[in-house]
């Protein structure tokens, strides 16, 4: 399990401190399935279910793709995209020799981006994993139409064998197409919303193609979720949820999530969707933003230190680094760096992180540290389960339904009308 350190936030809490009684109630509501949106809490048991149902088939499909293709094109947006990208960039930021490249498309409508991906794809053999629970989302649907045409040109009658569809078990345009064309299909479970779906085929198939040990991820997630179900003040999801709600009630309306590993960037994007879509409704919510340290200390650092005092900061740290590098000694010391010569970069980074924490706290920014074990399958599973659990608890604590997203329909309605979609008003 991750460890949450609230020592940097204690001084900022209300006199009563984080409301663990309310966290307990929210936790119970989640586990009882008695709260708002309870029909979408299937992610709590998802790893156990996927192990019994689709996991072997996901691994077999990934092995097939890895054996025959140089690339996998993953088509999806939002919850059908960010988790897989976050996992792959965190765990396999640079593909190992022989690993297929994984390209993400359908997450926007930029022709330039699409053409850049096509240029990188070149003449390589590739497979497509189209992911859409509804099957009607415009961005992935347009990309999929384009890639189906490319596959047909490249593979002719065998094009359908290169398509893997991840979608609803029964409904939707993509499901109907997949059945008609005979594409190998995987399920986005009915009771799991997009942003909570990374541990279904939505995330696991692209991850497995990238060389991630998804069986290890699922096993670790089963253990993590079991542990997170145990009530108590030691539960890190209670600690994080109760702390951020307390700070929100004191006027800290923006949370920045930071990490000292650049490979965490898309995990932060995944987190932003998870918390933004789950909590930002009914006129409430903590605005989730992210920073990449130490780079952003040289761009956002000024604002964080001295801008309006509305920020809380949560920092993800990994207890164990994957590798090290010693700062070399230089006789001439022209750059004046010999005072750190012989020290490992990890140590320098750790000290920098401590210095940043101290500075930000003294500047009035409450600080929460979330420590995971390592940048590996287990560490990834621990972070995902922790953030999902804490998000549900935090949402229930604030009185919203953490599992719907009615607000995202407004722009779609306008867009479909302006594009002239039949029936759109
Ligand atoms: O979390 C969500 O529900 C959304 O982000 C969806 O995942 C996103 O809009 C994509 O939807 P779909 O998978 O239906 O194409």
Tab-separated table of C-alpha atoms and ligand atoms in Angstrom:
chain	number	residue	atom	x	y	z
A	1	UNK	CA	0.000	0.000	0.000
A	2	UNK	CA	1.097	3.572	-0.508
A	3	UNK	CA	2.003	5.631	2.535
A	4	UNK	CA	0.494	9.065	3.078
A	5	UNK	CA	2.467	11.623	5.069
A	6	UNK	CA	0.352	14.513	6.305
A	7	UNK	CA	3.063	16.135	8.421
A	8	UNK	CA	3.347	18.979	5.890
A	9	UNK	CA	-0.402	19.650	6.015
A	10	UNK	CA	-1.084	19.444	9.767
A	11	UNK	CA	-0.476	23.131	10.403
A	12	UNK	CA	-3.069	24.079	7.774
A	13	UNK	CA	-5.983	21.931	8.919
A	14	UNK	CA	-9.007	23.284	10.778
A	15	UNK	CA	-8.793	23.000	14.563
A	16	UNK	CA	-10.914	19.839	14.448
A	17	UNK	CA	-8.584	18.256	11.876
A	18	UNK	CA	-9.530	15.882	9.049
A	19	UNK	CA	-13.010	14.413	9.504
A	20	UNK	CA	-12.317	10.683	9.832
A	21	UNK	CA	-15.875	9.995	10.958
A	22	UNK	CA	-17.121	11.322	7.621
A	23	UNK	CA	-14.377	9.417	5.766
A	24	UNK	CA	-15.529	6.268	7.532
A	25	UNK	CA	-19.120	6.865	6.471
A	26	UNK	CA	-18.071	7.516	2.878
A	27	UNK	CA	-15.939	4.354	2.875
A	28	UNK	CA	-18.849	2.304	4.179
A	29	UNK	CA	-21.203	3.863	1.628
A	30	UNK	CA	-18.817	2.818	-1.136
A	31	UNK	CA	-18.440	-0.742	0.114
A	32	UNK	CA	-22.176	-1.151	0.829
A	33	UNK	CA	-22.967	0.151	-2.625
A	34	UNK	CA	-25.539	2.383	-0.990
A	35	UNK	CA	-24.402	5.767	-2.292
A	36	UNK	CA	-24.945	7.907	-5.376
A	37	UNK	CA	-23.743	6.173	-8.543
A	38	UNK	CA	-23.424	2.805	-6.777
A	39	UNK	CA	-24.073	1.082	-10.106
A	40	UNK	CA	-20.616	2.238	-11.181
A	41	UNK	CA	-18.551	0.874	-8.324
A	42	UNK	CA	-17.589	-2.371	-10.055
A	43	UNK	CA	-13.948	-1.229	-10.137
A	44	UNK	CA	-13.663	-2.254	-6.453
A	45	UNK	CA	-13.813	-5.913	-7.479
A	46	UNK	CA	-12.627	-5.540	-11.088
A	47	UNK	CA	-9.136	-7.094	-10.757
A	48	UNK	CA	-10.514	-10.250	-9.171
A	49	UNK	CA	-13.182	-10.538	-11.878
A	50	UNK	CA	-10.829	-9.875	-14.762
A	51	UNK	CA	-8.470	-12.549	-13.508
A	52	UNK	CA	-11.324	-15.046	-13.718
A	53	UNK	CA	-12.631	-13.852	-17.091
A	54	UNK	CA	-10.563	-11.977	-19.677
A	55	UNK	CA	-7.002	-11.783	-18.381
A	56	UNK	CA	-5.642	-14.855	-20.180
A	57	UNK	CA	-7.251	-13.773	-23.434
A	58	UNK	CA	-5.811	-10.254	-23.039
A	59	UNK	CA	-2.316	-11.675	-22.588
A	60	UNK	CA	-2.777	-14.032	-25.559
A	61	UNK	CA	-3.937	-11.166	-27.792
A	62	UNK	CA	-0.988	-9.060	-26.665
A	63	UNK	CA	1.420	-11.910	-27.409
A	64	UNK	CA	-0.033	-12.248	-30.894
A	65	UNK	CA	0.380	-8.510	-31.544
A	66	UNK	CA	3.919	-8.483	-30.120
A	67	UNK	CA	4.909	-11.404	-32.333
A	68	UNK	CA	3.679	-9.996	-35.622
A	69	UNK	CA	3.617	-6.189	-35.405
A	70	UNK	CA	6.051	-3.352	-34.854
A	71	UNK	CA	3.333	-1.076	-33.515
A	72	UNK	CA	-0.018	-0.946	-31.799
A	73	UNK	CA	-2.287	1.993	-32.523
A	74	UNK	CA	-4.545	2.591	-29.533
A	75	UNK	CA	-7.650	4.615	-30.349
A	76	UNK	CA	-9.505	6.140	-27.403
A	77	UNK	CA	-10.062	9.285	-25.358
A	78	UNK	CA	-10.552	10.214	-21.683
A	79	UNK	CA	-11.029	7.136	-19.547
A	80	UNK	CA	-10.516	4.984	-22.633
A	81	UNK	CA	-7.018	6.394	-23.077
A	82	UNK	CA	-5.268	8.070	-20.164
A	83	UNK	CA	-4.735	5.064	-17.878
A	84	UNK	CA	-2.967	2.978	-20.497
A	85	UNK	CA	-0.789	5.902	-21.520
A	86	UNK	CA	-0.010	6.721	-17.900
A	87	UNK	CA	0.994	3.131	-17.199
A	88	UNK	CA	3.137	2.724	-20.294
A	89	UNK	CA	4.958	6.018	-19.829
A	90	UNK	CA	5.537	5.275	-16.145
A	91	UNK	CA	6.724	1.697	-16.558
A	92	UNK	CA	8.066	1.510	-20.152
A	93	UNK	CA	8.894	5.114	-21.102
A	94	UNK	CA	11.321	3.853	-23.746
A	95	UNK	CA	10.323	0.626	-25.554
A	96	UNK	CA	12.805	-2.213	-25.014
A	97	UNK	CA	14.414	-3.755	-28.106
A	98	UNK	CA	11.756	-5.814	-29.885
A	99	UNK	CA	8.818	-4.231	-28.058
A	100	UNK	CA	6.180	-2.772	-30.370
A	101	UNK	CA	5.766	0.985	-30.228
A	102	UNK	CA	2.414	2.071	-28.853
A	103	UNK	CA	0.814	5.089	-30.523
A	104	UNK	CA	-2.224	6.851	-29.073
A	105	UNK	CA	-4.701	8.452	-31.456
A	106	UNK	CA	-8.365	9.433	-31.284
A	107	UNK	CA	-7.633	11.624	-28.271
A	108	UNK	CA	-8.183	14.819	-30.242
A	109	UNK	CA	-9.098	16.113	-33.666
A	110	UNK	CA	-5.735	17.419	-34.861
A	111	UNK	CA	-4.891	16.405	-38.437
A	112	UNK	CA	-1.254	17.404	-37.841
A	113	UNK	CA	-0.958	15.038	-34.893
A	114	UNK	CA	-2.546	12.220	-36.882
A	115	UNK	CA	-0.179	12.805	-39.803
A	116	UNK	CA	2.812	12.839	-37.427
A	117	UNK	CA	1.768	9.436	-36.071
A	118	UNK	CA	1.289	8.095	-39.596
A	119	UNK	CA	4.751	9.332	-40.546
A	120	UNK	CA	6.258	7.515	-37.564
A	121	UNK	CA	4.274	4.391	-38.363
A	122	UNK	CA	5.639	4.353	-41.909
A	123	UNK	CA	5.350	0.969	-43.566
A	124	UNK	CA	5.573	-0.994	-40.315
A	125	UNK	CA	3.142	-3.771	-39.599
A	126	UNK	CA	0.622	-2.662	-37.002
A	127	UNK	CA	-2.494	-3.660	-35.124
A	128	UNK	CA	-5.293	-1.449	-33.854
A	129	UNK	CA	-6.983	-1.506	-30.459
A	130	UNK	CA	-10.083	0.664	-30.609
A	131	UNK	CA	-11.458	1.480	-27.160
A	132	UNK	CA	-14.808	3.143	-26.583
A	133	UNK	CA	-17.407	2.135	-24.044
A	134	UNK	CA	-20.218	4.047	-25.751
A	135	UNK	CA	-18.880	3.448	-29.238
A	136	UNK	CA	-20.164	6.859	-30.285
A	137	UNK	CA	-17.483	9.287	-29.075
A	138	UNK	CA	-16.574	11.482	-32.044
A	139	UNK	CA	-12.786	11.693	-31.695
A	140	UNK	CA	-12.024	7.952	-31.530
A	141	UNK	CA	-14.792	7.138	-34.025
A	142	UNK	CA	-13.242	9.447	-36.645
A	143	UNK	CA	-9.744	8.058	-36.055
A	144	UNK	CA	-11.041	4.520	-36.228
A	145	UNK	CA	-12.699	5.153	-39.560
A	146	UNK	CA	-9.359	6.463	-40.861
A	147	UNK	CA	-7.392	3.501	-39.508
A	148	UNK	CA	-9.889	0.977	-40.820
A	149	UNK	CA	-9.330	2.404	-44.279
A	150	UNK	CA	-5.546	2.229	-43.805
A	151	UNK	CA	-5.777	-1.371	-42.571
A	152	UNK	CA	-7.947	-2.356	-45.527
A	153	UNK	CA	-5.395	-0.844	-47.942
A	154	UNK	CA	-2.503	-2.554	-46.183
A	155	UNK	CA	-3.936	-5.969	-45.324
A	156	UNK	CA	-6.918	-6.342	-47.680
A	157	UNK	CA	-9.144	-9.243	-46.662
A	158	UNK	CA	-7.060	-9.824	-43.543
A	159	UNK	CA	-7.636	-6.284	-42.176
A	160	UNK	CA	-10.256	-7.437	-39.675
A	161	UNK	CA	-7.703	-9.744	-38.029
A	162	UNK	CA	-5.688	-6.659	-37.049
A	163	UNK	CA	-8.512	-5.014	-35.103
A	164	UNK	CA	-9.133	-5.536	-31.391
A	165	UNK	CA	-12.206	-3.795	-30.001
A	166	UNK	CA	-12.708	-2.925	-26.335
A	167	UNK	CA	-16.279	-1.821	-25.755
A	168	UNK	CA	-19.591	-2.432	-24.022
A	169	UNK	CA	-20.635	-6.068	-23.665
A	170	UNK	CA	-23.977	-5.588	-25.400
A	171	UNK	CA	-24.691	-2.103	-26.739
A	172	UNK	CA	-23.345	0.575	-29.039
A	173	UNK	CA	-22.133	1.176	-32.568
A	174	UNK	CA	-18.688	-0.289	-31.918
A	175	UNK	CA	-20.149	-3.447	-30.398
A	176	UNK	CA	-22.420	-3.934	-33.432
A	177	UNK	CA	-19.529	-3.368	-35.848
A	178	UNK	CA	-17.270	-5.741	-33.911
A	179	UNK	CA	-19.902	-8.483	-33.979
A	180	UNK	CA	-20.561	-7.978	-37.668
A	181	UNK	CA	-16.885	-7.934	-38.657
A	182	UNK	CA	-15.753	-10.627	-36.220
A	183	UNK	CA	-13.113	-8.502	-34.447
A	184	UNK	CA	-11.663	-9.970	-31.299
A	185	UNK	CA	-13.446	-8.055	-28.547
A	186	UNK	CA	-12.931	-7.204	-24.906
A	187	UNK	CA	-15.393	-5.736	-22.457
A	188	UNK	CA	-15.664	-2.446	-20.612
A	189	UNK	CA	-17.838	-3.708	-17.745
A	190	UNK	CA	-21.263	-2.119	-17.287
A	191	UNK	CA	-20.519	-1.201	-13.684
A	192	UNK	CA	-17.178	0.501	-14.373
A	193	UNK	CA	-17.007	4.076	-15.698
A	194	UNK	CA	-14.298	5.129	-18.143
A	195	UNK	CA	-12.027	6.887	-15.649
A	196	UNK	CA	-12.104	3.852	-13.326
A	197	UNK	CA	-11.440	1.336	-16.111
A	198	UNK	CA	-7.647	1.168	-16.358
A	199	UNK	CA	-7.528	-2.275	-14.718
A	200	UNK	CA	-9.946	-3.714	-17.313
A	201	UNK	CA	-8.983	-4.590	-20.905
A	202	UNK	CA	-9.129	-0.825	-21.549
A	203	UNK	CA	-5.740	-0.414	-19.896
A	204	UNK	CA	-4.442	-3.949	-19.701
A	205	UNK	CA	-4.293	-4.818	-23.416
A	206	UNK	CA	-2.155	-1.824	-24.476
A	207	UNK	CA	-0.036	-2.283	-21.340
A	208	UNK	CA	0.595	-5.961	-22.121
A	209	UNK	CA	1.554	-5.115	-25.710
A	210	UNK	CA	4.072	-2.613	-24.338
A	211	UNK	CA	5.697	-5.403	-22.306
A	212	UNK	CA	4.171	-4.705	-18.907
A	213	UNK	CA	3.490	-7.791	-16.794
A	214	UNK	CA	-0.267	-7.309	-16.498
A	215	UNK	CA	-0.743	-10.480	-14.469
A	216	UNK	CA	1.547	-8.977	-11.836
A	217	UNK	CA	-0.432	-5.725	-12.022
A	218	UNK	CA	-3.738	-7.548	-11.484
A	219	UNK	CA	-2.407	-9.686	-8.620
A	220	UNK	CA	-1.004	-6.614	-6.911
A	221	UNK	CA	-4.284	-4.743	-7.443
A	222	UNK	CA	-6.267	-7.562	-5.802
A	223	UNK	CA	-4.047	-7.302	-2.721
A	224	UNK	CA	-4.219	-3.496	-2.710
A	225	UNK	CA	-7.997	-3.339	-2.971
A	226	UNK	CA	-8.402	-5.912	-0.203
A	227	UNK	CA	-6.205	-3.767	2.025
A	228	UNK	CA	-8.015	-0.560	1.080
A	229	UNK	CA	-11.345	-2.140	2.073
A	230	UNK	CA	-10.164	-2.309	5.689
A	231	UNK	CA	-11.566	0.667	7.619
A	232	UNK	CA	-9.408	2.734	9.926
A	233	UNK	CA	-7.381	5.897	10.307
A	234	UNK	CA	-4.355	4.024	8.990
A	235	UNK	CA	-6.106	3.520	5.653
A	236	UNK	CA	-4.166	5.822	3.278
A	237	UNK	CA	-7.288	6.501	1.201
A	238	UNK	CA	-9.048	7.837	4.317
A	239	UNK	CA	-6.039	9.970	5.168
A	240	UNK	CA	-5.722	11.531	1.720
A	241	UNK	CA	-9.467	12.019	1.187
A	242	UNK	CA	-10.051	13.486	4.646
A	243	UNK	CA	-7.014	15.760	4.400
A	244	UNK	CA	-7.898	17.235	1.020
A	245	UNK	CA	-11.544	17.768	2.008
A	246	UNK	CA	-10.436	19.523	5.170
A	247	UNK	CA	-8.103	21.780	3.202
A	248	UNK	CA	-10.812	22.452	0.601
A	249	UNK	CA	-13.145	23.590	3.362
A	250	UNK	CA	-10.421	26.005	4.480
A	251	UNK	CA	-10.313	27.585	1.020
A	252	UNK	CA	-7.621	25.587	-0.732
A	253	UNK	CA	-9.514	25.058	-3.964
A	254	UNK	CA	-6.684	23.861	-6.207
A	255	UNK	CA	-4.598	20.744	-5.762
A	256	UNK	CA	-1.351	20.354	-7.648
A	257	UNK	CA	-0.034	16.843	-8.018
A	258	UNK	CA	3.715	16.720	-8.467
A	259	UNK	CA	6.318	14.045	-8.998
A	260	UNK	CA	10.064	14.054	-9.455
A	261	UNK	CA	9.891	11.345	-12.147
A	262	UNK	CA	9.160	12.805	-15.604
A	263	UNK	CA	7.710	9.418	-16.550
A	264	UNK	CA	4.832	10.169	-14.149
A	265	UNK	CA	3.476	12.884	-16.472
A	266	UNK	CA	0.606	10.883	-17.937
A	267	UNK	CA	-0.242	9.287	-14.613
A	268	UNK	CA	-0.860	12.871	-13.487
A	269	UNK	CA	-3.092	13.377	-16.533
A	270	UNK	CA	-4.996	10.218	-15.565
A	271	UNK	CA	-5.295	11.511	-11.985
A	272	UNK	CA	-6.573	14.874	-13.241
A	273	UNK	CA	-9.404	13.202	-15.120
A	274	UNK	CA	-10.172	10.885	-12.220
A	275	UNK	CA	-10.516	13.689	-9.686
A	276	UNK	CA	-11.748	16.435	-12.019
A	277	UNK	CA	-14.602	14.421	-13.486
A	278	UNK	CA	-15.502	12.756	-10.212
A	279	UNK	CA	-15.565	15.822	-7.956
A	280	UNK	CA	-16.147	18.880	-10.121
A	281	UNK	CA	-19.938	19.172	-10.084
A	282	UNK	CA	-22.855	20.782	-8.243
A	283	UNK	CA	-20.733	23.943	-7.959
A	284	UNK	CA	-18.144	22.074	-5.865
A	285	UNK	CA	-14.772	20.462	-6.357
A	286	UNK	CA	-11.036	20.815	-5.965
A	287	UNK	CA	-9.447	21.821	-9.282
A	288	UNK	CA	-6.787	19.208	-10.085
A	289	UNK	CA	-3.606	20.459	-11.731
A	290	UNK	CA	-0.216	18.873	-12.144
A	291	UNK	CA	3.437	19.834	-12.084
A	292	UNK	CA	6.571	18.014	-13.148
A	293	UNK	CA	9.461	18.468	-10.762
A	294	UNK	CA	12.088	19.690	-10.784
A	295	UNK	CA	11.406	21.208	-14.252
A	296	UNK	CA	8.315	23.153	-13.169
A	297	UNK	CA	10.123	24.716	-10.219
A	298	UNK	CA	11.692	26.882	-12.903
A	299	UNK	CA	8.368	27.815	-14.447
A	300	UNK	CA	5.556	27.384	-11.926
A	301	UNK	CA	7.709	27.607	-8.805
A	302	UNK	CA	7.212	31.362	-8.433
A	303	UNK	CA	3.420	31.071	-8.492
A	304	UNK	CA	3.418	28.154	-6.098
A	305	UNK	CA	5.670	29.990	-3.646
A	306	UNK	CA	4.100	33.443	-3.762
A	307	UNK	CA	0.871	33.485	-5.801
A	308	UNK	CA	-2.655	33.481	-4.344
A	309	UNK	CA	-2.804	31.108	-1.360
A	310	UNK	CA	-5.325	28.634	-2.700
A	311	UNK	CA	-2.996	25.754	-3.536
A	312	UNK	CA	-2.515	22.454	-1.786
A	313	UNK	CA	0.283	20.258	-3.051
A	314	UNK	CA	0.407	16.459	-3.195
A	315	UNK	CA	3.693	14.889	-4.163
A	316	UNK	CA	4.138	11.303	-5.326
A	317	UNK	CA	7.466	9.780	-4.383
A	318	UNK	CA	8.906	6.342	-5.081
A	319	UNK	CA	10.799	4.805	-2.177
A	320	UNK	CA	13.118	2.820	-4.438
A	321	UNK	CA	14.730	4.168	-7.594
A	322	UNK	CA	15.234	1.904	-10.599
A	323	UNK	CA	18.800	3.042	-11.171
A	324	UNK	CA	21.366	5.532	-9.985
A	325	UNK	CA	24.084	7.773	-11.347
A	326	UNK	CA	26.979	9.239	-9.437
A	327	UNK	CA	27.866	12.897	-10.012
A	328	UNK	CA	31.444	12.823	-11.395
A	329	UNK	CA	34.408	14.542	-9.728
A	330	UNK	CA	36.110	17.177	-11.886
A	331	UNK	CA	39.608	18.268	-10.899
A	332	UNK	CA	39.192	21.776	-12.353
A	333	UNK	CA	35.707	22.249	-10.776
A	334	UNK	CA	34.960	25.012	-13.287
A	335	UNK	CA	31.220	24.586	-12.668
A	336	UNK	CA	31.700	24.558	-8.880
A	337	UNK	CA	29.855	21.277	-8.482
A	338	UNK	CA	32.482	19.276	-6.628
A	339	UNK	CA	30.515	19.748	-3.412
A	340	UNK	CA	28.102	17.119	-4.714
A	341	UNK	CA	30.661	14.982	-6.552
A	342	UNK	CA	30.420	11.316	-5.598
A	343	UNK	CA	26.805	11.618	-4.516
A	344	UNK	CA	24.109	9.752	-6.353
A	345	UNK	CA	21.579	11.783	-8.354
A	346	UNK	CA	18.813	10.064	-6.392
A	347	UNK	CA	20.202	11.513	-3.184
A	348	UNK	CA	20.501	14.971	-4.744
A	349	UNK	CA	16.897	14.682	-5.967
A	350	UNK	CA	15.658	13.561	-2.554
A	351	UNK	CA	17.323	16.514	-0.859
A	352	UNK	CA	15.919	18.875	-3.505
A	353	UNK	CA	12.434	17.445	-2.827
A	354	UNK	CA	12.847	18.002	0.926
A	355	UNK	CA	13.997	21.556	0.261
A	356	UNK	CA	11.005	22.227	-1.995
A	357	UNK	CA	8.609	20.815	0.596
A	358	UNK	CA	10.046	23.045	3.309
A	359	UNK	CA	9.920	26.122	1.064
A	360	UNK	CA	6.355	25.537	-0.110
A	361	UNK	CA	5.083	24.911	3.423
A	362	UNK	CA	6.751	28.101	4.614
A	363	UNK	CA	5.092	29.860	1.645
A	364	UNK	CA	1.665	28.721	2.833
A	365	UNK	CA	1.127	25.628	0.671
A	366	UNK	CA	-0.056	22.545	2.571
A	367	UNK	CA	1.921	19.506	1.497
A	368	UNK	CA	0.851	15.866	1.323
A	369	UNK	CA	3.389	13.167	0.416
A	370	UNK	CA	2.198	9.941	-1.196
A	371	UNK	CA	4.916	7.322	-1.225
A	372	UNK	CA	4.769	4.249	-3.476
A	373	UNK	CA	7.289	1.418	-3.412
A	374	UNK	CA	8.908	1.526	-6.820
A	375	UNK	CA	8.241	2.318	-10.468
A	376	UNK	CA	7.149	-1.215	-11.194
A	377	UNK	CA	3.955	-3.225	-11.690
A	378	UNK	CA	3.258	-3.326	-7.960
A	379	UNK	CA	3.896	0.371	-7.450
A	380	UNK	CA	1.628	1.227	-10.371
A	381	UNK	CA	-1.191	-0.991	-9.054
A	382	UNK	CA	-0.825	0.508	-5.586
A	383	UNK	CA	-1.129	4.058	-6.903
A	384	UNK	CA	-4.123	3.296	-9.120
A	385	UNK	CA	-6.091	1.500	-6.396
A	386	UNK	CA	-5.227	4.138	-3.812
A	387	UNK	CA	-6.211	7.084	-5.996
A	388	UNK	CA	-9.455	5.407	-7.107
A	389	UNK	CA	-10.476	4.515	-3.559
A	390	UNK	CA	-9.572	7.933	-2.179
A	391	UNK	CA	-11.412	9.641	-5.029
A	392	UNK	CA	-14.649	7.806	-4.271
A	393	UNK	CA	-14.332	8.549	-0.550
A	394	UNK	CA	-13.475	12.187	-1.145
A	395	UNK	CA	-16.399	12.578	-3.560
A	396	UNK	CA	-18.865	11.054	-1.128
A	397	UNK	CA	-17.455	13.213	1.673
A	398	UNK	CA	-18.223	16.315	-0.382
A	399	UNK	CA	-21.748	15.091	-1.119
A	400	UNK	CA	-21.481	14.576	-4.880
A	401	UNK	CA	-21.977	11.533	-7.087
A	402	UNK	CA	-18.346	10.673	-7.922
A	403	UNK	CA	-19.341	8.348	-10.754
A	404	UNK	CA	-21.268	10.497	-13.215
A	405	UNK	CA	-20.156	13.249	-15.597
A	406	UNK	CA	-23.276	15.097	-16.794
A	407	UNK	CA	-21.251	18.226	-17.565
A	408	UNK	CA	-19.331	16.740	-20.470
A	409	UNK	CA	-22.484	16.580	-22.595
A	410	UNK	CA	-22.858	20.356	-22.999
A	411	UNK	CA	-20.085	20.871	-25.554
A	412	UNK	CA	-21.030	17.692	-27.426
A	413	UNK	CA	-24.568	18.970	-27.968
A	414	UNK	CA	-23.268	22.209	-29.488
A	415	UNK	CA	-20.623	20.441	-31.550
A	416	UNK	CA	-23.058	17.951	-33.070
A	417	UNK	CA	-25.490	20.764	-33.918
A	418	UNK	CA	-22.731	22.851	-35.511
A	419	UNK	CA	-21.388	19.863	-37.456
A	420	UNK	CA	-24.873	19.123	-38.781
A	421	UNK	CA	-25.301	15.698	-37.229
A	422	UNK	CA	-28.735	14.369	-38.198
A	423	UNK	CA	-31.191	14.895	-35.354
A	424	UNK	CA	-28.911	17.238	-33.374
A	425	UNK	CA	-30.570	20.412	-32.077
B	1	LIG	O1	-14.613	8.690	-17.817
B	1	LIG	C1	-15.384	8.758	-18.753
B	1	LIG	O2	-16.510	8.244	-18.721
B	1	LIG	C2	-15.007	9.489	-20.031
B	1	LIG	O3	-13.756	10.048	-19.942
B	1	LIG	C3	-14.991	8.508	-21.187
B	1	LIG	O4	-14.085	7.499	-20.919
B	1	LIG	C4	-14.627	9.217	-22.489
B	1	LIG	O5	-15.528	10.250	-22.751
B	1	LIG	C5	-14.641	8.230	-23.641
B	1	LIG	O6	-15.880	7.601	-23.733
B	1	LIG	P1	-16.055	6.282	-24.546
B	1	LIG	O7	-15.213	5.227	-23.941
B	1	LIG	O8	-17.514	5.991	-24.458
B	1	LIG	O9	-15.628	6.587	-25.961
